[in-house]
Amino acid sequence: MKLEELLEELTKEKKASDIHVKVGNKPHIRIDGLLRPLEQFDELSKENTQRFALSLMNEEQKKHFEQAKEVDFAISAKGGRFRVNIFQQRGSFGVVIRIVSFEHKTIEELHLPTVVNELAILPRGLVLVTGTTGSGKTTTIASMINYINSLQCRHIITVEDPIEILHSDIKSIINQRELGSDTSSYAQSLKHIVRQDPDVIFIGEIRDAETMDSAMKAAELGNLVFSTIHTIDATETINRIIDLYPIEHQKLVRIMLASTLKGIISLRLLPAMGGGRIPAVEVMKTTDTIRQYVLNPEETIKIKKAMEEGAYYGMQTFDQSLIQLLNSKKINLEDAMLAAENEHDFKLKLSKAG
């Protein structure tokens, strides 16, 4: 089994996202969210899988794998750019390869609401993109960076683990740094980035309080900061951030968050009518009302209601996004019901929407 053969399978299927390689099984490909075997390949032996996995790694990555038993990196090859995760399971190698396109899709091509354009070119503040793994967070932020790059002359610095989508300078200067090879940690890099005359900073993921602190401080200094969190909606995102800190620090964190947070974009991918997938998108913008709800822990639960009533500001909940997708015949009712936050409530909203 050769890398080129697998990548060819991944790139020739327009709706494919991942390849899975596991001992004792045929390679599997994920298309439109569903896994299926690649029947033209043989079942993989332990030796063949190990040889394949080792061929993907450089010496530094091999050393990391020996210590951690897993490694995550990106490669460029014919057909595009790919994110590779190699791990150990039951004493053998496992490999997952995800395709990341060289092409920069626009905000419109990703079917994101126009308010995302507004959030992309804010002069300062913190904008978070959230969702589960594979929901389109990285692609969304790449489209926002590309939007800035096409319109404005700004200094954009990214810190990623790994670098997935490569950016070329158009109107902006873009420096992309990778954890491990270019810097030791998100928090460590941010201490130095703020001295590198940035306008826009992208932190690949907020994983801990130290990184969150650095992101908020960078925003306070007048930078526009993008990052991602593995949460499903705006309310959960606020609560997750607060829970990163001990109770005695949470009041101060709420004050910092209320002053720096400008918006939260949350994503869920659904099967699209006619094939492919399309995002349902929740958008929260930090209005004066939302700011008060962030400050007061007893009122944070009211954020969703404020979003439902915030269409003037470009806000929408997931259920409102689902109804829009249904009305425009981009998804079917069954998939909308499965994605809805509460099936009964969604039916009521659907009937009121006509």
mmCIF file of C-alpha atoms in Angstrom:
data_model
loop_
_atom_site.group_PDB
_atom_site.id
_atom_site.type_symbol
_atom_site.label_atom_id
_atom_site.label_comp_id
_atom_site.label_asym_id
_atom_site.label_seq_id
_atom_site.Cartn_x
_atom_site.Cartn_y
_atom_site.Cartn_z
ATOM 1 C CA MET A 1 0.000 0.000 0.000
ATOM 2 C CA LYS A 2 1.443 3.356 -1.044
ATOM 3 C CA LEU A 3 0.650 6.813 0.271
ATOM 4 C CA GLU A 4 0.024 8.059 -3.256
ATOM 5 C CA GLU A 5 -2.674 5.411 -3.807
ATOM 6 C CA LEU A 6 -4.550 6.366 -0.639
ATOM 7 C CA LEU A 7 -4.305 10.092 -1.261
ATOM 8 C CA GLU A 8 -5.555 9.566 -4.800
ATOM 9 C CA GLU A 9 -8.657 7.847 -3.399
ATOM 10 C CA LEU A 10 -9.150 10.679 -0.936
ATOM 11 C CA THR A 11 -8.812 13.466 -3.493
ATOM 12 C CA LYS A 12 -10.739 11.912 -6.378
ATOM 13 C CA GLU A 13 -13.882 11.650 -4.231
ATOM 14 C CA LYS A 14 -15.088 15.258 -4.045
ATOM 15 C CA LYS A 15 -17.115 14.629 -0.892
ATOM 16 C CA ALA A 16 -14.475 12.571 0.953
ATOM 17 C CA SER A 17 -12.914 13.873 4.161
ATOM 18 C CA ASP A 18 -10.859 11.098 5.811
ATOM 19 C CA ILE A 19 -8.981 7.834 5.272
ATOM 20 C CA HIS A 20 -8.672 5.299 8.139
ATOM 21 C CA VAL A 21 -5.848 2.741 8.210
ATOM 22 C CA LYS A 22 -5.981 -0.115 10.740
ATOM 23 C CA VAL A 23 -4.339 -3.526 11.100
ATOM 24 C CA GLY A 24 -6.583 -6.438 10.077
ATOM 25 C CA ASN A 25 -8.957 -4.334 8.004
ATOM 26 C CA LYS A 26 -9.124 -2.684 4.607
ATOM 27 C CA PRO A 27 -8.513 1.068 4.495
ATOM 28 C CA HIS A 28 -11.795 2.939 4.984
ATOM 29 C CA ILE A 29 -12.853 6.266 3.495
ATOM 30 C CA ARG A 30 -15.358 8.749 4.950
ATOM 31 C CA ILE A 31 -17.694 10.298 2.378
ATOM 32 C CA ASP A 32 -20.466 12.701 3.416
ATOM 33 C CA GLY A 33 -19.838 11.689 7.010
ATOM 34 C CA LEU A 34 -20.217 7.929 6.395
ATOM 35 C CA LEU A 35 -17.375 5.370 6.496
ATOM 36 C CA ARG A 36 -17.056 2.668 3.864
ATOM 37 C CA PRO A 37 -14.242 0.207 2.999
ATOM 38 C CA LEU A 38 -12.010 0.658 -0.019
ATOM 39 C CA GLU A 39 -12.654 -2.750 -1.545
ATOM 40 C CA GLN A 40 -9.759 -2.570 -4.015
ATOM 41 C CA PHE A 41 -7.250 -2.768 -1.138
ATOM 42 C CA ASP A 42 -6.266 -5.900 0.808
ATOM 43 C CA GLU A 43 -6.636 -6.248 4.559
ATOM 44 C CA LEU A 44 -3.625 -4.655 6.196
ATOM 45 C CA SER A 45 -0.977 -6.620 8.060
ATOM 46 C CA LYS A 46 0.774 -5.266 11.147
ATOM 47 C CA GLU A 47 4.056 -4.986 9.239
ATOM 48 C CA ASN A 48 2.504 -3.207 6.259
ATOM 49 C CA THR A 49 0.656 -0.730 8.474
ATOM 50 C CA GLN A 50 3.780 0.008 10.508
ATOM 51 C CA ARG A 51 5.853 0.533 7.380
ATOM 52 C CA PHE A 52 3.193 2.861 5.977
ATOM 53 C CA ALA A 53 2.944 4.883 9.219
ATOM 54 C CA LEU A 54 6.706 5.259 9.566
ATOM 55 C CA SER A 55 6.991 6.433 5.963
ATOM 56 C CA LEU A 56 4.780 9.424 6.773
ATOM 57 C CA MET A 57 6.908 10.710 9.667
ATOM 58 C CA ASN A 58 10.170 12.614 9.757
ATOM 59 C CA GLU A 59 12.767 11.864 12.446
ATOM 60 C CA GLU A 60 11.416 14.442 14.894
ATOM 61 C CA GLN A 61 7.879 13.086 14.527
ATOM 62 C CA LYS A 62 9.123 9.521 15.045
ATOM 63 C CA LYS A 63 10.796 10.570 18.305
ATOM 64 C CA HIS A 64 7.589 12.263 19.443
ATOM 65 C CA PHE A 65 5.589 9.139 18.593
ATOM 66 C CA GLU A 66 7.978 6.906 20.539
ATOM 67 C CA GLN A 67 7.424 9.042 23.637
ATOM 68 C CA ALA A 68 3.720 9.906 23.364
ATOM 69 C CA LYS A 69 2.442 6.928 21.303
ATOM 70 C CA GLU A 70 0.629 9.395 19.056
ATOM 71 C CA VAL A 71 1.527 12.292 16.812
ATOM 72 C CA ASP A 72 -0.373 14.872 14.784
ATOM 73 C CA PHE A 73 1.087 16.721 11.786
ATOM 74 C CA ALA A 74 0.305 18.000 8.300
ATOM 75 C CA ILE A 75 1.834 17.120 4.939
ATOM 76 C CA SER A 76 1.662 18.578 1.455
ATOM 77 C CA ALA A 77 1.333 16.112 -1.401
ATOM 78 C CA LYS A 78 -0.098 15.847 -4.879
ATOM 79 C CA GLY A 79 -3.762 16.746 -4.712
ATOM 80 C CA GLY A 80 -3.715 18.953 -1.648
ATOM 81 C CA ARG A 81 -2.697 19.289 1.967
ATOM 82 C CA PHE A 82 -3.442 16.589 4.508
ATOM 83 C CA ARG A 83 -3.637 16.364 8.288
ATOM 84 C CA VAL A 84 -2.202 13.086 9.601
ATOM 85 C CA ASN A 85 -2.789 11.506 13.011
ATOM 86 C CA ILE A 86 -0.795 8.388 13.881
ATOM 87 C CA PHE A 87 -1.531 6.526 17.098
ATOM 88 C CA GLN A 88 -0.939 3.199 18.771
ATOM 89 C CA GLN A 89 -3.802 0.779 19.421
ATOM 90 C CA ARG A 90 -3.509 -2.764 20.764
ATOM 91 C CA GLY A 91 0.231 -2.671 20.133
ATOM 92 C CA SER A 92 -0.013 -1.694 16.468
ATOM 93 C CA PHE A 93 -0.174 1.491 14.412
ATOM 94 C CA GLY A 94 -3.361 3.290 13.426
ATOM 95 C CA VAL A 95 -3.482 6.158 10.932
ATOM 96 C CA VAL A 96 -6.154 8.723 10.077
ATOM 97 C CA ILE A 97 -5.547 11.118 7.179
ATOM 98 C CA ARG A 98 -7.828 14.128 6.678
ATOM 99 C CA ILE A 99 -7.841 16.185 3.510
ATOM 100 C CA VAL A 100 -7.351 19.927 3.838
ATOM 101 C CA SER A 101 -7.685 21.736 0.529
ATOM 102 C CA PHE A 102 -5.031 24.058 -0.873
ATOM 103 C CA GLU A 103 -7.916 26.148 -2.159
ATOM 104 C CA HIS A 104 -9.238 28.915 0.044
ATOM 105 C CA LYS A 105 -13.009 28.717 0.082
ATOM 106 C CA THR A 106 -14.789 31.990 0.652
ATOM 107 C CA ILE A 107 -17.240 32.632 3.454
ATOM 108 C CA GLU A 108 -20.029 32.521 0.866
ATOM 109 C CA GLU A 109 -18.804 29.237 -0.648
ATOM 110 C CA LEU A 110 -18.915 27.674 2.827
ATOM 111 C CA HIS A 111 -22.586 28.753 3.143
ATOM 112 C CA LEU A 112 -21.838 30.857 6.224
ATOM 113 C CA PRO A 113 -24.068 33.829 7.134
ATOM 114 C CA THR A 114 -22.918 37.295 6.069
ATOM 115 C CA VAL A 115 -22.372 38.346 9.692
ATOM 116 C CA VAL A 116 -19.207 36.202 9.586
ATOM 117 C CA ASN A 117 -17.740 38.759 7.140
ATOM 118 C CA GLU A 118 -18.396 41.472 9.727
ATOM 119 C CA LEU A 119 -16.744 39.499 12.523
ATOM 120 C CA ALA A 120 -13.729 38.789 10.296
ATOM 121 C CA ILE A 121 -12.810 42.454 9.847
ATOM 122 C CA LEU A 122 -13.423 43.784 13.345
ATOM 123 C CA PRO A 123 -10.616 46.119 14.435
ATOM 124 C CA ARG A 124 -10.061 44.270 17.731
ATOM 125 C CA GLY A 125 -11.525 41.741 20.151
ATOM 126 C CA LEU A 126 -11.907 37.978 20.550
ATOM 127 C CA VAL A 127 -13.912 35.853 18.098
ATOM 128 C CA LEU A 128 -14.375 32.145 18.836
ATOM 129 C CA VAL A 129 -15.378 29.416 16.395
ATOM 130 C CA THR A 130 -16.751 26.296 18.070
ATOM 131 C CA GLY A 131 -18.007 22.843 17.188
ATOM 132 C CA THR A 132 -17.159 19.182 17.384
ATOM 133 C CA THR A 133 -14.190 17.625 15.574
ATOM 134 C CA GLY A 134 -14.665 17.853 11.808
ATOM 135 C CA SER A 135 -17.409 20.488 11.961
ATOM 136 C CA GLY A 136 -15.460 23.009 9.871
ATOM 137 C CA LYS A 137 -13.830 25.240 12.490
ATOM 138 C CA THR A 138 -10.413 25.434 10.805
ATOM 139 C CA THR A 139 -11.939 25.935 7.348
ATOM 140 C CA THR A 140 -14.175 28.710 8.675
ATOM 141 C CA ILE A 141 -11.299 30.603 10.267
ATOM 142 C CA ALA A 142 -9.209 30.113 7.112
ATOM 143 C CA SER A 143 -12.012 31.747 5.105
ATOM 144 C CA MET A 144 -12.060 34.665 7.567
ATOM 145 C CA ILE A 145 -8.288 35.104 7.316
ATOM 146 C CA ASN A 146 -8.556 34.934 3.529
ATOM 147 C CA TYR A 147 -11.293 37.592 3.616
ATOM 148 C CA ILE A 148 -9.025 39.928 5.603
ATOM 149 C CA ASN A 149 -6.099 39.105 3.305
ATOM 150 C CA SER A 150 -8.113 40.021 0.210
ATOM 151 C CA LEU A 151 -9.277 43.379 1.597
ATOM 152 C CA GLN A 152 -6.832 44.786 4.123
ATOM 153 C CA CYS A 153 -3.116 45.296 4.683
ATOM 154 C CA ARG A 154 -2.679 43.754 8.135
ATOM 155 C CA HIS A 155 -0.093 41.619 9.926
ATOM 156 C CA ILE A 156 -1.659 38.222 10.633
ATOM 157 C CA ILE A 157 0.114 35.664 12.830
ATOM 158 C CA THR A 158 -1.201 32.132 13.305
ATOM 159 C CA VAL A 159 -0.132 29.477 15.813
ATOM 160 C CA GLU A 160 -1.442 26.053 14.803
ATOM 161 C CA ASP A 161 -1.107 22.392 15.770
ATOM 162 C CA PRO A 162 -0.382 21.521 13.004
ATOM 163 C CA ILE A 163 -0.562 24.114 10.212
ATOM 164 C CA GLU A 164 -3.393 22.809 8.044
ATOM 165 C CA ILE A 165 -4.239 25.452 5.458
ATOM 166 C CA LEU A 166 -1.385 27.437 3.928
ATOM 167 C CA HIS A 167 -1.881 31.159 3.292
ATOM 168 C CA SER A 168 -0.023 33.344 0.800
ATOM 169 C CA ASP A 169 0.364 37.093 1.217
ATOM 170 C CA ILE A 170 -2.145 39.031 -0.897
ATOM 171 C CA LYS A 171 -2.730 42.386 0.795
ATOM 172 C CA SER A 172 -1.728 41.231 4.269
ATOM 173 C CA ILE A 173 1.512 39.818 5.674
ATOM 174 C CA ILE A 174 0.819 36.340 7.097
ATOM 175 C CA ASN A 175 3.218 34.414 9.333
ATOM 176 C CA GLN A 176 2.193 30.864 10.234
ATOM 177 C CA ARG A 177 3.826 29.086 13.177
ATOM 178 C CA GLU A 178 3.478 25.443 14.156
ATOM 179 C CA LEU A 179 3.520 23.995 17.647
ATOM 180 C CA GLY A 180 6.573 21.836 18.171
ATOM 181 C CA SER A 181 8.686 23.041 15.261
ATOM 182 C CA ASP A 182 8.238 26.828 15.637
ATOM 183 C CA THR A 183 7.106 27.294 19.241
ATOM 184 C CA SER A 184 6.637 25.194 22.372
ATOM 185 C CA SER A 185 3.056 26.112 23.343
ATOM 186 C CA TYR A 186 0.164 28.418 22.513
ATOM 187 C CA ALA A 187 0.586 30.417 25.715
ATOM 188 C CA GLN A 188 4.359 30.729 25.283
ATOM 189 C CA SER A 189 4.042 31.901 21.676
ATOM 190 C CA LEU A 190 1.433 34.517 22.590
ATOM 191 C CA LYS A 191 3.801 36.137 25.088
ATOM 192 C CA HIS A 192 6.117 36.918 22.169
ATOM 193 C CA ILE A 193 3.546 37.456 19.399
ATOM 194 C CA VAL A 194 2.160 40.574 21.080
ATOM 195 C CA ARG A 195 5.669 42.078 20.636
ATOM 196 C CA GLN A 196 5.742 41.228 16.917
ATOM 197 C CA ASP A 197 3.413 44.066 15.850
ATOM 198 C CA PRO A 198 0.383 41.864 15.029
ATOM 199 C CA ASP A 199 -3.020 43.085 13.914
ATOM 200 C CA VAL A 200 -4.709 39.668 13.778
ATOM 201 C CA ILE A 201 -3.785 36.550 15.763
ATOM 202 C CA PHE A 202 -5.134 33.035 15.230
ATOM 203 C CA ILE A 203 -4.609 30.590 18.097
ATOM 204 C CA GLY A 204 -5.383 27.079 16.874
ATOM 205 C CA GLU A 205 -7.267 25.972 19.982
ATOM 206 C CA ILE A 206 -7.939 27.132 23.529
ATOM 207 C CA ARG A 207 -7.161 24.143 25.734
ATOM 208 C CA ASP A 208 -6.389 25.657 29.126
ATOM 209 C CA ALA A 209 -6.670 28.736 31.324
ATOM 210 C CA GLU A 210 -3.165 29.955 30.454
ATOM 211 C CA THR A 211 -3.971 30.078 26.731
ATOM 212 C CA MET A 212 -7.343 31.716 27.427
ATOM 213 C CA ASP A 213 -5.636 34.361 29.568
ATOM 214 C CA SER A 214 -3.157 35.095 26.790
ATOM 215 C CA ALA A 215 -5.935 35.338 24.182
ATOM 216 C CA MET A 216 -7.965 37.812 26.243
ATOM 217 C CA LYS A 217 -4.879 39.906 27.051
ATOM 218 C CA ALA A 218 -3.920 40.008 23.359
ATOM 219 C CA ALA A 219 -7.443 41.231 22.551
ATOM 220 C CA GLU A 220 -7.218 43.824 25.333
ATOM 221 C CA LEU A 221 -4.032 45.145 23.707
ATOM 222 C CA GLY A 222 -6.028 45.979 20.561
ATOM 223 C CA ASN A 223 -5.540 42.861 18.436
ATOM 224 C CA LEU A 224 -8.239 40.870 16.665
ATOM 225 C CA VAL A 225 -7.900 37.331 18.028
ATOM 226 C CA PHE A 226 -9.464 34.196 16.520
ATOM 227 C CA SER A 227 -9.496 30.806 18.201
ATOM 228 C CA THR A 228 -11.471 27.564 18.452
ATOM 229 C CA ILE A 229 -13.022 25.582 21.296
ATOM 230 C CA HIS A 230 -14.606 22.130 21.201
ATOM 231 C CA THR A 231 -18.047 23.227 22.413
ATOM 232 C CA ILE A 232 -21.429 22.942 20.737
ATOM 233 C CA ASP A 233 -22.981 26.387 21.240
ATOM 234 C CA ALA A 234 -22.444 29.873 22.659
ATOM 235 C CA THR A 235 -23.804 29.215 26.145
ATOM 236 C CA GLU A 236 -21.699 26.092 26.600
ATOM 237 C CA THR A 237 -18.667 28.005 25.326
ATOM 238 C CA ILE A 238 -19.061 30.724 27.962
ATOM 239 C CA ASN A 239 -19.520 28.121 30.699
ATOM 240 C CA ARG A 240 -16.546 26.057 29.486
ATOM 241 C CA ILE A 241 -14.269 29.097 29.557
ATOM 242 C CA ILE A 242 -15.342 30.054 33.069
ATOM 243 C CA ASP A 243 -14.879 26.470 34.271
ATOM 244 C CA LEU A 244 -11.226 26.558 33.177
ATOM 245 C CA TYR A 245 -10.570 28.700 36.255
ATOM 246 C CA PRO A 246 -10.861 28.151 40.016
ATOM 247 C CA ILE A 247 -13.969 29.652 41.623
ATOM 248 C CA GLU A 248 -12.059 32.517 43.252
ATOM 249 C CA HIS A 249 -10.909 33.776 39.814
ATOM 250 C CA GLN A 250 -14.168 33.369 37.910
ATOM 251 C CA LYS A 251 -15.608 36.836 38.611
ATOM 252 C CA LEU A 252 -12.516 38.515 37.152
ATOM 253 C CA VAL A 253 -12.574 36.151 34.151
ATOM 254 C CA ARG A 254 -16.190 37.099 33.448
ATOM 255 C CA ILE A 255 -15.203 40.782 33.482
ATOM 256 C CA MET A 256 -12.309 40.167 31.065
ATOM 257 C CA LEU A 257 -14.436 37.982 28.799
ATOM 258 C CA ALA A 258 -17.306 40.480 28.709
ATOM 259 C CA SER A 259 -14.913 43.250 27.672
ATOM 260 C CA THR A 260 -12.985 41.303 24.993
ATOM 261 C CA LEU A 261 -15.403 38.766 23.469
ATOM 262 C CA LYS A 262 -16.985 40.049 20.254
ATOM 263 C CA GLY A 263 -18.669 36.940 18.899
ATOM 264 C CA ILE A 264 -19.067 33.172 18.877
ATOM 265 C CA ILE A 265 -19.705 31.162 15.708
ATOM 266 C CA SER A 266 -20.825 27.569 16.349
ATOM 267 C CA LEU A 267 -21.010 24.958 13.594
ATOM 268 C CA ARG A 268 -22.726 21.637 12.918
ATOM 269 C CA LEU A 269 -22.445 19.862 9.566
ATOM 270 C CA LEU A 270 -25.575 18.231 8.129
ATOM 271 C CA PRO A 271 -26.198 16.131 5.012
ATOM 272 C CA ALA A 272 -27.179 18.463 2.182
ATOM 273 C CA MET A 273 -29.940 17.756 -0.303
ATOM 274 C CA GLY A 274 -28.295 16.352 -3.404
ATOM 275 C CA GLY A 275 -25.149 15.249 -1.566
ATOM 276 C CA GLY A 276 -22.329 16.808 0.359
ATOM 277 C CA ARG A 277 -22.692 18.552 3.681
ATOM 278 C CA ILE A 278 -23.801 22.018 4.730
ATOM 279 C CA PRO A 279 -23.357 23.850 8.043
ATOM 280 C CA ALA A 280 -26.061 24.862 10.449
ATOM 281 C CA VAL A 281 -24.581 27.952 12.070
ATOM 282 C CA GLU A 282 -25.297 29.602 15.409
ATOM 283 C CA VAL A 283 -24.001 33.161 15.777
ATOM 284 C CA MET A 284 -23.723 35.228 18.942
ATOM 285 C CA LYS A 285 -22.532 38.835 18.927
ATOM 286 C CA THR A 286 -21.656 40.587 22.167
ATOM 287 C CA THR A 287 -24.299 43.278 22.513
ATOM 288 C CA ASP A 288 -24.775 45.229 25.753
ATOM 289 C CA THR A 289 -27.429 42.698 26.784
ATOM 290 C CA ILE A 290 -25.197 39.706 26.055
ATOM 291 C CA ARG A 291 -22.362 41.411 27.932
ATOM 292 C CA GLN A 292 -24.511 41.616 31.066
ATOM 293 C CA TYR A 293 -25.422 37.943 30.711
ATOM 294 C CA VAL A 294 -21.736 37.019 30.501
ATOM 295 C CA LEU A 295 -20.981 39.054 33.631
ATOM 296 C CA ASN A 296 -23.785 37.516 35.701
ATOM 297 C CA PRO A 297 -23.557 33.710 36.162
ATOM 298 C CA GLU A 298 -27.270 33.524 36.967
ATOM 299 C CA GLU A 299 -28.165 35.183 33.661
ATOM 300 C CA THR A 300 -25.798 33.333 31.303
ATOM 301 C CA ILE A 301 -28.643 30.923 30.539
ATOM 302 C CA LYS A 302 -30.526 33.857 28.939
ATOM 303 C CA ILE A 303 -27.988 34.161 26.118
ATOM 304 C CA LYS A 304 -29.924 31.799 23.848
ATOM 305 C CA LYS A 305 -33.108 33.860 24.193
ATOM 306 C CA ALA A 306 -31.184 37.032 23.369
ATOM 307 C CA MET A 307 -29.798 35.328 20.270
ATOM 308 C CA GLU A 308 -33.290 34.280 19.150
ATOM 309 C CA GLU A 309 -34.358 37.925 19.363
ATOM 310 C CA GLY A 310 -31.117 39.325 17.925
ATOM 311 C CA ALA A 311 -31.684 39.008 14.172
ATOM 312 C CA TYR A 312 -31.092 42.760 13.817
ATOM 313 C CA TYR A 313 -27.483 42.178 14.908
ATOM 314 C CA GLY A 314 -27.054 39.116 12.686
ATOM 315 C CA MET A 315 -27.522 36.637 15.515
ATOM 316 C CA GLN A 316 -29.268 33.291 15.133
ATOM 317 C CA THR A 317 -29.631 30.042 17.057
ATOM 318 C CA PHE A 318 -29.093 26.578 15.624
ATOM 319 C CA ASP A 319 -32.830 25.985 15.386
ATOM 320 C CA GLN A 320 -33.307 29.226 13.462
ATOM 321 C CA SER A 321 -30.485 28.208 11.120
ATOM 322 C CA LEU A 322 -32.097 24.790 10.609
ATOM 323 C CA ILE A 323 -35.426 26.405 9.718
ATOM 324 C CA GLN A 324 -33.687 28.632 7.151
ATOM 325 C CA LEU A 325 -31.965 25.594 5.619
ATOM 326 C CA LEU A 326 -35.282 23.722 5.495
ATOM 327 C CA ASN A 327 -37.142 26.619 3.911
ATOM 328 C CA SER A 328 -34.461 26.955 1.240
ATOM 329 C CA LYS A 329 -34.643 23.175 0.638
ATOM 330 C CA LYS A 330 -30.976 22.649 1.464
ATOM 331 C CA ILE A 331 -31.632 19.911 4.066
ATOM 332 C CA ASN A 332 -34.470 17.471 4.693
ATOM 333 C CA LEU A 333 -36.826 17.419 7.672
ATOM 334 C CA GLU A 334 -35.465 14.185 9.137
ATOM 335 C CA ASP A 335 -31.913 15.515 9.356
ATOM 336 C CA ALA A 336 -33.166 18.822 10.749
ATOM 337 C CA MET A 337 -35.051 16.981 13.510
ATOM 338 C CA LEU A 338 -31.958 14.967 14.408
ATOM 339 C CA ALA A 339 -29.850 18.116 14.627
ATOM 340 C CA ALA A 340 -32.407 20.188 16.556
ATOM 341 C CA GLU A 341 -31.687 20.920 20.200
ATOM 342 C CA ASN A 342 -35.135 19.694 21.269
ATOM 343 C CA GLU A 343 -37.380 17.899 18.780
ATOM 344 C CA HIS A 344 -40.665 19.010 20.380
ATOM 345 C CA ASP A 345 -39.584 22.656 20.665
ATOM 346 C CA PHE A 346 -38.272 22.587 17.109
ATOM 347 C CA LYS A 347 -41.631 21.348 15.781
ATOM 348 C CA LEU A 348 -43.346 24.252 17.536
ATOM 349 C CA LYS A 349 -40.875 26.769 16.087
ATOM 350 C CA LEU A 350 -41.284 25.208 12.662
ATOM 351 C CA SER A 351 -45.075 25.515 12.778
ATOM 352 C CA LYS A 352 -44.836 29.167 13.886
ATOM 353 C CA ALA A 353 -42.397 29.882 11.073
ATOM 354 C CA GLY A 354 -45.040 28.656 8.648
#
